[in-house]
XYZ file of C-alpha atoms in Angstrom:
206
model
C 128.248 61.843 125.308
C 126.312 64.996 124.766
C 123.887 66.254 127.356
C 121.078 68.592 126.815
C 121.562 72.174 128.404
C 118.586 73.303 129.972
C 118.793 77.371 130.801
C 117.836 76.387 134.338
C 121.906 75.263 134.264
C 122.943 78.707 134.561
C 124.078 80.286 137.433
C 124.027 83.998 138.499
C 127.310 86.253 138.061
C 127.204 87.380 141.264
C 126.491 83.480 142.983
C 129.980 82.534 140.857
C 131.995 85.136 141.632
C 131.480 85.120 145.049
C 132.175 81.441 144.973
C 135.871 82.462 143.404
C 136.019 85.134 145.835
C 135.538 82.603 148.871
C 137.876 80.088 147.758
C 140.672 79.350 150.096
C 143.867 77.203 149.698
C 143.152 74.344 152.923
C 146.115 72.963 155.049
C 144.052 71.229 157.736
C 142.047 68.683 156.873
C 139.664 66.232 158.947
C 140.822 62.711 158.869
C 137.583 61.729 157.210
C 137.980 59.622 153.376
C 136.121 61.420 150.448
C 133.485 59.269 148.651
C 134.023 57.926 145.426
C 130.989 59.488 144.225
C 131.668 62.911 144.971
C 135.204 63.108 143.776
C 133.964 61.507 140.523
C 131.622 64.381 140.313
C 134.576 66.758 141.119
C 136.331 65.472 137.887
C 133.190 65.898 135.770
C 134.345 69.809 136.006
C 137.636 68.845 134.748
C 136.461 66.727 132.186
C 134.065 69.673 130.328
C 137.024 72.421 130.828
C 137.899 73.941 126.971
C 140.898 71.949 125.514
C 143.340 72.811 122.873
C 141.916 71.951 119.805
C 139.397 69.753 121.575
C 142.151 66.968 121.852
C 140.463 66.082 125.721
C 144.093 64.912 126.331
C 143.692 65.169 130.013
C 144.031 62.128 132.187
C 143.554 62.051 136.177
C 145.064 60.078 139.309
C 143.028 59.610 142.244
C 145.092 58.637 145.313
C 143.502 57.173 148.456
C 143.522 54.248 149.446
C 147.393 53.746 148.536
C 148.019 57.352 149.341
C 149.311 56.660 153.137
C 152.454 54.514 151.098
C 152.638 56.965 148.144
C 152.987 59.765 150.697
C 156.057 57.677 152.577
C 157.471 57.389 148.828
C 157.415 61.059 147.717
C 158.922 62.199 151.702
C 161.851 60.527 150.300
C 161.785 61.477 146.897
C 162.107 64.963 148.083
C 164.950 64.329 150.665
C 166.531 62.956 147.885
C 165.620 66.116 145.526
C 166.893 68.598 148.414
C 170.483 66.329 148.895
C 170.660 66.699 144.835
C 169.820 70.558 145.247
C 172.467 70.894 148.245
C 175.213 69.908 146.301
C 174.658 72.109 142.725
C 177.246 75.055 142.587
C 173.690 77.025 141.989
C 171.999 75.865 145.706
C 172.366 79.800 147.146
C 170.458 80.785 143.932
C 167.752 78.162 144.339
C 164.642 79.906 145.884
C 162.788 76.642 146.638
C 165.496 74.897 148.387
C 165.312 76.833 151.705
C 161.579 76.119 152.221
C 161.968 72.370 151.529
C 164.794 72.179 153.849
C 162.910 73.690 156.846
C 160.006 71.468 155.822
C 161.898 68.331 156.243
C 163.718 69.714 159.420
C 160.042 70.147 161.314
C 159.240 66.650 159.589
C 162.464 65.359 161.036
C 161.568 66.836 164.743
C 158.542 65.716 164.585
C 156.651 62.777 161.888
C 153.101 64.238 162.717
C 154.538 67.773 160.955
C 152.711 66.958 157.465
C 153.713 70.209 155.457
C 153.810 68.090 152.667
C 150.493 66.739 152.513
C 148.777 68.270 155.583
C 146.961 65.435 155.971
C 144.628 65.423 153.177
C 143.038 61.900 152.138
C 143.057 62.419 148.497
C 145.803 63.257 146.626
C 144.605 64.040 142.943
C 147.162 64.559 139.929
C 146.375 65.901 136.952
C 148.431 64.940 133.828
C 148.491 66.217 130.239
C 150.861 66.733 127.266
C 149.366 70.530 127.614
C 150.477 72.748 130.065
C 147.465 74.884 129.027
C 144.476 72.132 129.166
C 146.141 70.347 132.534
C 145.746 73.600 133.962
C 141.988 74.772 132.811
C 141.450 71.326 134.107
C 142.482 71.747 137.474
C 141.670 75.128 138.157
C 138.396 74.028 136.729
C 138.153 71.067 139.670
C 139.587 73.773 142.520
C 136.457 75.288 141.726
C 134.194 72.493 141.864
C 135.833 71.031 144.887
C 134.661 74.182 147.202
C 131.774 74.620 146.073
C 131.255 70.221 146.270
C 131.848 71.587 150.497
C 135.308 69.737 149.805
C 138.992 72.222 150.223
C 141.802 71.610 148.005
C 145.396 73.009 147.573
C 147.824 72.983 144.834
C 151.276 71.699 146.696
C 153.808 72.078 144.356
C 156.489 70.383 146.382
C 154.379 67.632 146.412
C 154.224 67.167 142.746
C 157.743 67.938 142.822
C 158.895 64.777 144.849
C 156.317 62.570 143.188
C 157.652 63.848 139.558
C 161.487 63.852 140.712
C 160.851 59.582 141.687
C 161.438 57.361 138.603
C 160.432 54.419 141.112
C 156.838 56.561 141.740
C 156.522 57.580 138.764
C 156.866 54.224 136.554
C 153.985 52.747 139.683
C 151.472 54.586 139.516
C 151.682 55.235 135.566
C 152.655 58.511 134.864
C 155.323 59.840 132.840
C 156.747 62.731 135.011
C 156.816 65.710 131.543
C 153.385 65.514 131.935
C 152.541 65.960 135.450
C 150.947 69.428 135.148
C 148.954 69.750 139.233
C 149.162 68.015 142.442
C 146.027 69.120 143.913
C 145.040 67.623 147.782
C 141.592 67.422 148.351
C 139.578 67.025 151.746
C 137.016 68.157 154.002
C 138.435 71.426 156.163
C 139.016 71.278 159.038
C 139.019 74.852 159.523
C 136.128 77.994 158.895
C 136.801 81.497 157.287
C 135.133 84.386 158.497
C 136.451 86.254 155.231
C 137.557 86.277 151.768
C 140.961 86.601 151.290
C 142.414 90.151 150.694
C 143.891 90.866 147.522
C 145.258 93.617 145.593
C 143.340 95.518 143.018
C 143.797 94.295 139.779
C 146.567 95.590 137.278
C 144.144 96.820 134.130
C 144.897 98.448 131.375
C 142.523 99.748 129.306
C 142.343 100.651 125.316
């Protein structure tokens, strides 16, 4: 349903870009749930992103009350994608495989070592037959999420086990193609006194 647009809706330049600027990518989160409320207002900034062709084809998964069980599931969907990875003629070429094998080595040592999850409440996937729209829309949400006071990160390995698990997948809903972010949301449980450096940017002009 269309809203009106008031000019008052518009934010300063300098306000936004200073909000991309602060953004961080959180792995420590407070053991605190989200409320419904506020993660349905999260999506809202998904859910007005541009699509191709307007088709609005994106579709979300909001994970937490089950997520404690779904997180168990996907641990072993990705011991089972590493054991798979181990035994491909190409594993010395695979430049993912080293990183999930030390991950589930400190898992293995000790359970508490979440580098999976990090202990983030919500786990939100975004799904789409459009690379493109999935990931306006989450990008879109990233945004909203700091400046909502939540933190998010985009774990790829995550979305990697949960996509790699027929069993996962054909529970919660999802066909795997179309999995296009695994974004964890939270409250931080950790301050910056900074933005994060970057490099200038490559521009050329003509």
């Amino acid at each position: 349903m269309a809203q009106e647009q008031p000019d008052a809706a518009r934010i300063e330049a300098a306000d936004f870009l200073q909000l991309v600027r602060s953004r961080r990518s959180i792995r420590k989160y407070k053991p605190r749930p989200v409320e419904e409320a506020l993660l349905a207002e999260i999506l809202e900034a998904g859910r007005y992103m541009a699509t191709g062709g307007n088709a609005q084809s994106v579709r979300y998964l909001v994970i937490q009350k089950e997520a404690p069980r779904i997180q168990a599931a996907a641990w072993e969907s990705l011991r089972r994608v590493v054991e798979t990875m181990q035994a491909s003629p190409d594993a010395s070429k695979n430049g993912y495989l080293a990183t999930m094998q030390r991950i589930l080595r400190r898992r293995d040592k000790d359970p508490r070592d979440d580098r999976l999850f990090f202990g983030a409440p919500v786990i939100l996937l975004v799904l789409s037959p459009s690379v493109t729209d999935g990931s306006l829309a989450a990008a879109s949400i990233e945004l909203m999420t700091h400046a909502s006071g939540l933190g998010a990160l985009y774990c790829g390995f995550a979305q990697i086990a949960i996509a790699r698990s027929e069993a996962l997948c054909r529970e919660l809903g999802i066909v795997p193609e179309q999995l296009r972010a695994c974004l964890l949301l939270g409250y931080p449980d950790v301050k910056f006194l900074r933005t994060p450096p970057r490099k200038a940017a490559q521009v050329r002009w003509m």
